[in-house]
């Protein structure tokens, strides 16, 4: 794996992390404000939140990695980095796998 390919994979990984962080903020902050503002909503969601809070964050990691791999293989979104050579609107897709056979 050359340096350019390594940087390309790092860029895709960082993009995934940033997208996940932004999605978490877009969902978590408004949900937290709603739950904090309405007692009935707080009472309705507390059991579920307390149950999920008791699960170790490390236990979620294999599930998230598995789901992200499944979602990314079936994704129709385009990445800005050139890689596959097949055009998707005006951009080119980035392969999910480390081989060119993974391009869709």
mmCIF file of N, CA and C in Angstrom:
data_model
loop_
_atom_site.group_PDB
_atom_site.id
_atom_site.type_symbol
_atom_site.label_atom_id
_atom_site.label_comp_id
_atom_site.label_asym_id
_atom_site.label_seq_id
_atom_site.Cartn_x
_atom_site.Cartn_y
_atom_site.Cartn_z
ATOM 1 N N UNK A 1 0.855 -1.171 0.000
ATOM 2 C CA UNK A 1 0.000 0.000 0.000
ATOM 3 C C UNK A 1 0.897 1.229 0.000
ATOM 4 N N UNK A 2 0.752 2.069 -0.996
ATOM 5 C CA UNK A 2 1.554 3.277 -1.090
ATOM 6 C C UNK A 2 1.043 4.356 -0.164
ATOM 7 N N UNK A 3 1.834 5.420 -0.047
ATOM 8 C CA UNK A 3 1.453 6.523 0.846
ATOM 9 C C UNK A 3 0.163 7.196 0.395
ATOM 10 N N UNK A 4 -0.007 7.374 -0.897
ATOM 11 C CA UNK A 4 -1.218 8.032 -1.395
ATOM 12 C C UNK A 4 -2.457 7.208 -1.062
ATOM 13 N N UNK A 5 -2.353 5.903 -1.231
ATOM 14 C CA UNK A 5 -3.491 5.035 -0.924
ATOM 15 C C UNK A 5 -3.777 5.025 0.573
ATOM 16 N N UNK A 6 -2.718 5.048 1.386
ATOM 17 C CA UNK A 6 -2.896 5.096 2.831
ATOM 18 C C UNK A 6 -3.619 6.376 3.235
ATOM 19 N N UNK A 7 -3.197 7.509 2.683
ATOM 20 C CA UNK A 7 -3.837 8.788 3.002
ATOM 21 C C UNK A 7 -5.295 8.794 2.546
ATOM 22 N N UNK A 8 -5.546 8.138 1.448
ATOM 23 C CA UNK A 8 -6.916 8.050 0.945
ATOM 24 C C UNK A 8 -7.799 7.276 1.915
ATOM 25 N N UNK A 9 -7.302 6.156 2.427
ATOM 26 C CA UNK A 9 -8.060 5.355 3.389
ATOM 27 C C UNK A 9 -8.239 6.106 4.708
ATOM 28 N N UNK A 10 -7.217 6.827 5.127
ATOM 29 C CA UNK A 10 -7.314 7.625 6.349
ATOM 30 C C UNK A 10 -8.369 8.712 6.170
ATOM 31 N N UNK A 11 -8.389 9.358 5.010
ATOM 32 C CA UNK A 11 -9.374 10.409 4.744
ATOM 33 C C UNK A 11 -10.799 9.853 4.780
ATOM 34 N N UNK A 12 -11.000 8.687 4.196
ATOM 35 C CA UNK A 12 -12.334 8.076 4.207
ATOM 36 C C UNK A 12 -12.730 7.727 5.637
ATOM 37 N N UNK A 13 -11.799 7.196 6.421
ATOM 38 C CA UNK A 13 -12.100 6.841 7.812
ATOM 39 C C UNK A 13 -12.432 8.084 8.632
ATOM 40 N N UNK A 14 -11.667 9.150 8.446
ATOM 41 C CA UNK A 14 -11.938 10.390 9.172
ATOM 42 C C UNK A 14 -13.283 10.978 8.766
ATOM 43 N N UNK A 15 -13.633 10.859 7.493
ATOM 44 C CA UNK A 15 -14.933 11.347 7.042
ATOM 45 C C UNK A 15 -16.051 10.561 7.719
ATOM 46 N N UNK A 16 -15.893 9.254 7.835
ATOM 47 C CA UNK A 16 -16.906 8.434 8.505
ATOM 48 C C UNK A 16 -17.056 8.850 9.968
ATOM 49 N N UNK A 17 -15.944 9.097 10.627
ATOM 50 C CA UNK A 17 -15.982 9.514 12.027
ATOM 51 C C UNK A 17 -16.692 10.855 12.157
ATOM 52 N N UNK A 18 -16.360 11.802 11.294
ATOM 53 C CA UNK A 18 -16.986 13.121 11.361
ATOM 54 C C UNK A 18 -18.475 13.061 11.032
ATOM 55 N N UNK A 19 -18.850 12.250 10.058
ATOM 56 C CA UNK A 19 -20.271 12.100 9.732
ATOM 57 C C UNK A 19 -21.014 11.512 10.932
ATOM 58 N N UNK A 20 -20.438 10.516 11.572
ATOM 59 C CA UNK A 20 -21.062 9.921 12.749
ATOM 60 C C UNK A 20 -21.192 10.912 13.891
ATOM 61 N N UNK A 21 -20.164 11.722 14.094
ATOM 62 C CA UNK A 21 -20.200 12.726 15.155
ATOM 63 C C UNK A 21 -21.261 13.777 14.879
ATOM 64 N N UNK A 22 -21.347 14.226 13.639
ATOM 65 C CA UNK A 22 -22.353 15.227 13.271
ATOM 66 C C UNK A 22 -23.761 14.651 13.423
ATOM 67 N N UNK A 23 -23.961 13.411 12.965
ATOM 68 C CA UNK A 23 -25.279 12.788 13.126
ATOM 69 C C UNK A 23 -25.652 12.637 14.601
ATOM 70 N N UNK A 24 -24.675 12.254 15.424
ATOM 71 C CA UNK A 24 -24.933 12.113 16.860
ATOM 72 C C UNK A 24 -25.321 13.457 17.470
ATOM 73 N N UNK A 25 -24.649 14.518 17.057
ATOM 74 C CA UNK A 25 -24.988 15.844 17.566
ATOM 75 C C UNK A 25 -26.361 16.299 17.085
ATOM 76 N N UNK A 26 -26.662 16.046 15.816
ATOM 77 C CA UNK A 26 -27.948 16.471 15.263
ATOM 78 C C UNK A 26 -29.122 15.731 15.893
ATOM 79 N N UNK A 27 -28.905 14.502 16.318
ATOM 80 C CA UNK A 27 -29.973 13.732 16.957
ATOM 81 C C UNK A 27 -29.946 13.928 18.468
ATOM 82 N N UNK A 28 -28.769 13.861 19.062
ATOM 83 C CA UNK A 28 -28.650 13.859 20.520
ATOM 84 C C UNK A 28 -28.993 15.164 21.200
ATOM 85 N N UNK A 29 -28.534 16.273 20.641
ATOM 86 C CA UNK A 29 -28.783 17.565 21.299
ATOM 87 C C UNK A 29 -30.272 17.919 21.291
ATOM 88 N N UNK A 30 -30.958 17.872 20.138
ATOM 89 C CA UNK A 30 -32.399 18.168 20.199
ATOM 90 C C UNK A 30 -33.188 17.176 21.064
ATOM 91 N N UNK A 31 -32.811 15.896 21.000
ATOM 92 C CA UNK A 31 -33.500 14.898 21.824
ATOM 93 C C UNK A 31 -33.275 15.185 23.309
ATOM 94 N N UNK A 32 -32.066 15.538 23.669
ATOM 95 C CA UNK A 32 -31.774 15.876 25.061
ATOM 96 C C UNK A 32 -32.530 17.103 25.527
ATOM 97 N N UNK A 33 -32.635 18.098 24.648
ATOM 98 C CA UNK A 33 -33.393 19.299 25.002
ATOM 99 C C UNK A 33 -34.889 18.991 25.161
ATOM 100 N N UNK A 34 -35.409 18.143 24.282
ATOM 101 C CA UNK A 34 -36.825 17.763 24.394
ATOM 102 C C UNK A 34 -37.089 16.971 25.669
ATOM 103 N N UNK A 35 -36.254 15.991 25.933
ATOM 104 C CA UNK A 35 -36.444 15.164 27.136
ATOM 105 C C UNK A 35 -36.300 16.016 28.388
ATOM 106 N N UNK A 36 -35.372 16.957 28.371
ATOM 107 C CA UNK A 36 -35.188 17.829 29.530
ATOM 108 C C UNK A 36 -36.298 18.849 29.709
ATOM 109 N N UNK A 37 -37.039 19.132 28.647
ATOM 110 C CA UNK A 37 -38.079 20.158 28.708
ATOM 111 C C UNK A 37 -39.448 19.616 29.111
ATOM 112 N N UNK A 38 -39.721 18.354 28.824
ATOM 113 C CA UNK A 38 -41.046 17.793 29.071
ATOM 114 C C UNK A 38 -40.958 16.615 30.031
ATOM 115 N N UNK A 39 -41.641 16.748 31.161
ATOM 116 C CA UNK A 39 -41.592 15.694 32.184
ATOM 117 C C UNK A 39 -42.183 14.381 31.684
ATOM 118 N N UNK A 40 -43.249 14.454 30.900
ATOM 119 C CA UNK A 40 -43.865 13.222 30.399
ATOM 120 C C UNK A 40 -42.930 12.481 29.459
ATOM 121 N N UNK A 41 -42.247 13.225 28.598
ATOM 122 C CA UNK A 41 -41.282 12.612 27.689
ATOM 123 C C UNK A 41 -40.110 12.028 28.471
ATOM 124 N N UNK A 42 -39.703 12.738 29.517
ATOM 125 C CA UNK A 42 -38.634 12.235 30.379
ATOM 126 C C UNK A 42 -39.052 10.921 31.039
ATOM 127 N N UNK A 43 -40.283 10.888 31.552
ATOM 128 C CA UNK A 43 -40.774 9.676 32.211
ATOM 129 C C UNK A 43 -40.913 8.523 31.214
ATOM 130 N N UNK A 44 -41.266 8.840 29.975
ATOM 131 C CA UNK A 44 -41.456 7.792 28.969
ATOM 132 C C UNK A 44 -40.131 7.220 28.462
ATOM 133 N N UNK A 45 -39.114 8.051 28.403
ATOM 134 C CA UNK A 45 -37.841 7.604 27.824
ATOM 135 C C UNK A 45 -36.814 7.164 28.860
ATOM 136 N N UNK A 46 -37.008 7.488 30.115
ATOM 137 C CA UNK A 46 -36.015 7.145 31.144
ATOM 138 C C UNK A 46 -35.714 5.651 31.222
ATOM 139 N N UNK A 47 -36.701 4.764 31.219
ATOM 140 C CA UNK A 47 -36.350 3.330 31.302
ATOM 141 C C UNK A 47 -35.460 2.865 30.144
ATOM 142 N N UNK A 48 -35.780 3.294 28.930
ATOM 143 C CA UNK A 48 -34.972 2.883 27.777
ATOM 144 C C UNK A 48 -33.563 3.465 27.868
ATOM 145 N N UNK A 49 -33.468 4.741 28.228
ATOM 146 C CA UNK A 49 -32.144 5.372 28.329
ATOM 147 C C UNK A 49 -31.314 4.744 29.444
ATOM 148 N N UNK A 50 -31.940 4.426 30.564
ATOM 149 C CA UNK A 50 -31.201 3.805 31.667
ATOM 150 C C UNK A 50 -30.733 2.402 31.298
ATOM 151 N N UNK A 51 -31.563 1.664 30.552
ATOM 152 C CA UNK A 51 -31.154 0.338 30.101
ATOM 153 C C UNK A 51 -29.965 0.437 29.151
ATOM 154 N N UNK A 52 -30.028 1.340 28.185
ATOM 155 C CA UNK A 52 -28.928 1.493 27.226
ATOM 156 C C UNK A 52 -27.666 2.031 27.891
ATOM 157 N N UNK A 53 -27.833 2.852 28.918
ATOM 158 C CA UNK A 53 -26.678 3.424 29.617
ATOM 159 C C UNK A 53 -25.871 2.355 30.344
ATOM 160 N N UNK A 54 -26.534 1.291 30.760
ATOM 161 C CA UNK A 54 -25.860 0.235 31.507
ATOM 162 C C UNK A 54 -24.998 -0.669 30.617
ATOM 163 N N UNK A 55 -25.184 -0.608 29.311
ATOM 164 C CA UNK A 55 -24.372 -1.409 28.393
ATOM 165 C C UNK A 55 -23.057 -0.679 28.154
ATOM 166 N N UNK A 56 -21.972 -1.388 28.308
ATOM 167 C CA UNK A 56 -20.649 -0.797 28.161
ATOM 168 C C UNK A 56 -20.458 -0.228 26.758
ATOM 169 N N UNK A 57 -19.858 0.959 26.640
ATOM 170 C CA UNK A 57 -19.576 1.524 25.310
ATOM 171 C C UNK A 57 -18.709 0.603 24.448
ATOM 172 N N UNK A 58 -17.811 -0.148 25.076
ATOM 173 C CA UNK A 58 -16.978 -1.076 24.310
ATOM 174 C C UNK A 58 -17.807 -2.211 23.714
ATOM 175 N N UNK A 59 -18.920 -2.530 24.357
ATOM 176 C CA UNK A 59 -19.785 -3.581 23.827
ATOM 177 C C UNK A 59 -20.513 -3.137 22.568
ATOM 178 N N UNK A 60 -20.713 -1.847 22.409
ATOM 179 C CA UNK A 60 -21.385 -1.331 21.217
ATOM 180 C C UNK A 60 -20.477 -1.349 20.000
ATOM 181 N N UNK A 61 -19.179 -1.324 20.216
ATOM 182 C CA UNK A 61 -18.234 -1.174 19.106
ATOM 183 C C UNK A 61 -18.353 -2.268 18.046
ATOM 184 N N UNK A 62 -18.375 -3.558 18.382
ATOM 185 C CA UNK A 62 -18.516 -4.566 17.328
ATOM 186 C C UNK A 62 -19.817 -4.427 16.540
ATOM 187 N N UNK A 63 -20.875 -4.054 17.228
ATOM 188 C CA UNK A 63 -22.159 -3.883 16.550
ATOM 189 C C UNK A 63 -22.084 -2.714 15.567
ATOM 190 N N UNK A 64 -21.506 -1.618 15.997
ATOM 191 C CA UNK A 64 -21.398 -0.436 15.136
ATOM 192 C C UNK A 64 -20.491 -0.715 13.946
ATOM 193 N N UNK A 65 -19.375 -1.374 14.175
ATOM 194 C CA UNK A 65 -18.458 -1.695 13.076
ATOM 195 C C UNK A 65 -19.144 -2.598 12.064
ATOM 196 N N UNK A 66 -19.874 -3.588 12.553
ATOM 197 C CA UNK A 66 -20.585 -4.493 11.655
ATOM 198 C C UNK A 66 -21.661 -3.751 10.866
ATOM 199 N N UNK A 67 -22.436 -2.920 11.539
ATOM 200 C CA UNK A 67 -23.484 -2.175 10.851
ATOM 201 C C UNK A 67 -22.905 -1.161 9.870
ATOM 202 N N UNK A 68 -21.831 -0.492 10.249
ATOM 203 C CA UNK A 68 -21.224 0.486 9.338
ATOM 204 C C UNK A 68 -20.692 -0.198 8.089
ATOM 205 N N UNK A 69 -20.108 -1.363 8.234
ATOM 206 C CA UNK A 69 -19.625 -2.091 7.069
ATOM 207 C C UNK A 69 -20.769 -2.499 6.165
ATOM 208 N N UNK A 70 -21.876 -2.912 6.752
ATOM 209 C CA UNK A 70 -23.035 -3.314 5.977
ATOM 210 C C UNK A 70 -23.660 -2.115 5.277
ATOM 211 N N UNK A 71 -23.775 -1.003 5.985
ATOM 212 C CA UNK A 71 -24.369 0.198 5.408
ATOM 213 C C UNK A 71 -23.470 0.768 4.321
ATOM 214 N N UNK A 72 -22.172 0.791 4.547
ATOM 215 C CA UNK A 72 -21.263 1.389 3.574
ATOM 216 C C UNK A 72 -21.211 0.566 2.287
ATOM 217 N N UNK A 73 -21.348 -0.756 2.359
ATOM 218 C CA UNK A 73 -21.351 -1.576 1.153
ATOM 219 C C UNK A 73 -22.590 -1.334 0.315
ATOM 220 N N UNK A 74 -23.684 -0.984 0.968
ATOM 221 C CA UNK A 74 -24.945 -0.789 0.268
ATOM 222 C C UNK A 74 -25.262 0.678 0.039
ATOM 223 N N UNK A 75 -24.340 1.546 0.372
ATOM 224 C CA UNK A 75 -24.566 2.980 0.257
ATOM 225 C C UNK A 75 -24.580 3.418 -1.203
ATOM 226 N N UNK A 76 -25.463 4.337 -1.496
ATOM 227 C CA UNK A 76 -25.492 4.903 -2.840
ATOM 228 C C UNK A 76 -24.913 6.304 -2.851
ATOM 229 N N UNK A 77 -24.426 6.751 -1.702
ATOM 230 C CA UNK A 77 -23.841 8.083 -1.653
ATOM 231 C C UNK A 77 -22.466 8.077 -2.302
ATOM 232 N N UNK A 78 -22.048 9.222 -2.719
ATOM 233 C CA UNK A 78 -20.768 9.350 -3.420
ATOM 234 C C UNK A 78 -19.761 10.047 -2.516
ATOM 235 N N UNK A 79 -18.531 9.679 -2.647
ATOM 236 C CA UNK A 79 -17.452 10.327 -1.926
ATOM 237 C C UNK A 79 -16.696 11.203 -2.905
ATOM 238 N N UNK A 80 -16.037 12.206 -2.435
ATOM 239 C CA UNK A 80 -15.326 13.138 -3.299
ATOM 240 C C UNK A 80 -13.992 12.593 -3.800
ATOM 241 N N UNK A 81 -13.437 11.624 -3.128
ATOM 242 C CA UNK A 81 -12.126 11.115 -3.505
ATOM 243 C C UNK A 81 -12.226 10.200 -4.723
ATOM 244 N N UNK A 82 -11.393 10.388 -5.740
ATOM 245 C CA UNK A 82 -11.440 9.490 -6.897
ATOM 246 C C UNK A 82 -10.852 8.138 -6.528
ATOM 247 N N UNK A 83 -11.469 7.072 -7.014
ATOM 248 C CA UNK A 83 -10.923 5.761 -6.709
ATOM 249 C C UNK A 83 -11.374 4.711 -7.722
ATOM 250 N N UNK A 84 -12.658 4.583 -7.952
ATOM 251 C CA UNK A 84 -13.177 3.457 -8.712
ATOM 252 C C UNK A 84 -13.156 3.657 -10.217
ATOM 253 N N UNK A 85 -13.288 4.853 -10.667
ATOM 254 C CA UNK A 85 -13.320 5.083 -12.088
ATOM 255 C C UNK A 85 -14.721 5.062 -12.669
ATOM 256 N N UNK A 86 -15.714 4.696 -11.880
ATOM 257 C CA UNK A 86 -17.098 4.758 -12.336
ATOM 258 C C UNK A 86 -17.703 6.047 -11.810
ATOM 259 N N UNK A 87 -18.348 6.774 -12.670
ATOM 260 C CA UNK A 87 -18.866 8.064 -12.235
ATOM 261 C C UNK A 87 -20.207 7.909 -11.541
ATOM 262 N N UNK A 88 -20.437 8.764 -10.584
ATOM 263 C CA UNK A 88 -21.699 8.825 -9.869
ATOM 264 C C UNK A 88 -22.063 10.299 -9.874
ATOM 265 N N UNK A 89 -22.974 10.673 -10.679
ATOM 266 C CA UNK A 89 -23.281 12.064 -11.010
ATOM 267 C C UNK A 89 -21.980 12.733 -11.445
ATOM 268 N N UNK A 90 -21.505 13.738 -10.726
ATOM 269 C CA UNK A 90 -20.279 14.416 -11.146
ATOM 270 C C UNK A 90 -19.072 13.966 -10.342
ATOM 271 N N UNK A 91 -19.266 13.103 -9.357
ATOM 272 C CA UNK A 91 -18.163 12.652 -8.511
ATOM 273 C C UNK A 91 -17.862 11.192 -8.780
ATOM 274 N N UNK A 92 -16.801 10.696 -8.165
ATOM 275 C CA UNK A 92 -16.462 9.276 -8.269
ATOM 276 C C UNK A 92 -16.550 8.651 -6.903
ATOM 277 N N UNK A 93 -16.897 7.371 -6.881
ATOM 278 C CA UNK A 93 -17.047 6.661 -5.609
ATOM 279 C C UNK A 93 -15.703 6.189 -5.078
ATOM 280 N N UNK A 94 -15.653 6.011 -3.784
ATOM 281 C CA UNK A 94 -14.489 5.430 -3.128
ATOM 282 C C UNK A 94 -14.845 4.005 -2.759
ATOM 283 N N UNK A 95 -13.954 3.081 -3.016
ATOM 284 C CA UNK A 95 -14.219 1.691 -2.696
ATOM 285 C C UNK A 95 -14.276 1.495 -1.187
ATOM 286 N N UNK A 96 -15.199 0.665 -0.764
ATOM 287 C CA UNK A 96 -15.305 0.344 0.653
ATOM 288 C C UNK A 96 -14.227 -0.651 1.044
ATOM 289 N N UNK A 97 -14.001 -1.635 0.169
ATOM 290 C CA UNK A 97 -12.981 -2.634 0.472
ATOM 291 C C UNK A 97 -11.619 -2.116 0.011
ATOM 292 N N UNK A 98 -10.592 -2.849 0.339
ATOM 293 C CA UNK A 98 -9.245 -2.412 -0.020
ATOM 294 C C UNK A 98 -8.888 -2.783 -1.465
ATOM 295 N N UNK A 99 -9.766 -3.495 -2.146
ATOM 296 C CA UNK A 99 -9.489 -3.872 -3.530
ATOM 297 C C UNK A 99 -10.455 -3.159 -4.452
ATOM 298 N N UNK A 100 -10.080 -3.062 -5.703
ATOM 299 C CA UNK A 100 -10.949 -2.400 -6.674
ATOM 300 C C UNK A 100 -12.197 -3.224 -6.973
ATOM 301 N N UNK A 101 -12.179 -4.492 -6.626
ATOM 302 C CA UNK A 101 -13.359 -5.341 -6.837
ATOM 303 C C UNK A 101 -14.508 -4.904 -5.957
ATOM 304 N N UNK A 102 -14.213 -4.143 -4.900
ATOM 305 C CA UNK A 102 -15.262 -3.685 -3.981
ATOM 306 C C UNK A 102 -16.040 -2.504 -4.495
ATOM 307 N N UNK A 103 -15.671 -1.961 -5.656
ATOM 308 C CA UNK A 103 -16.381 -0.799 -6.195
ATOM 309 C C UNK A 103 -17.751 -1.221 -6.687
ATOM 310 N N UNK A 104 -18.689 -0.319 -6.487
ATOM 311 C CA UNK A 104 -20.031 -0.609 -6.997
ATOM 312 C C UNK A 104 -20.475 0.496 -7.917
#
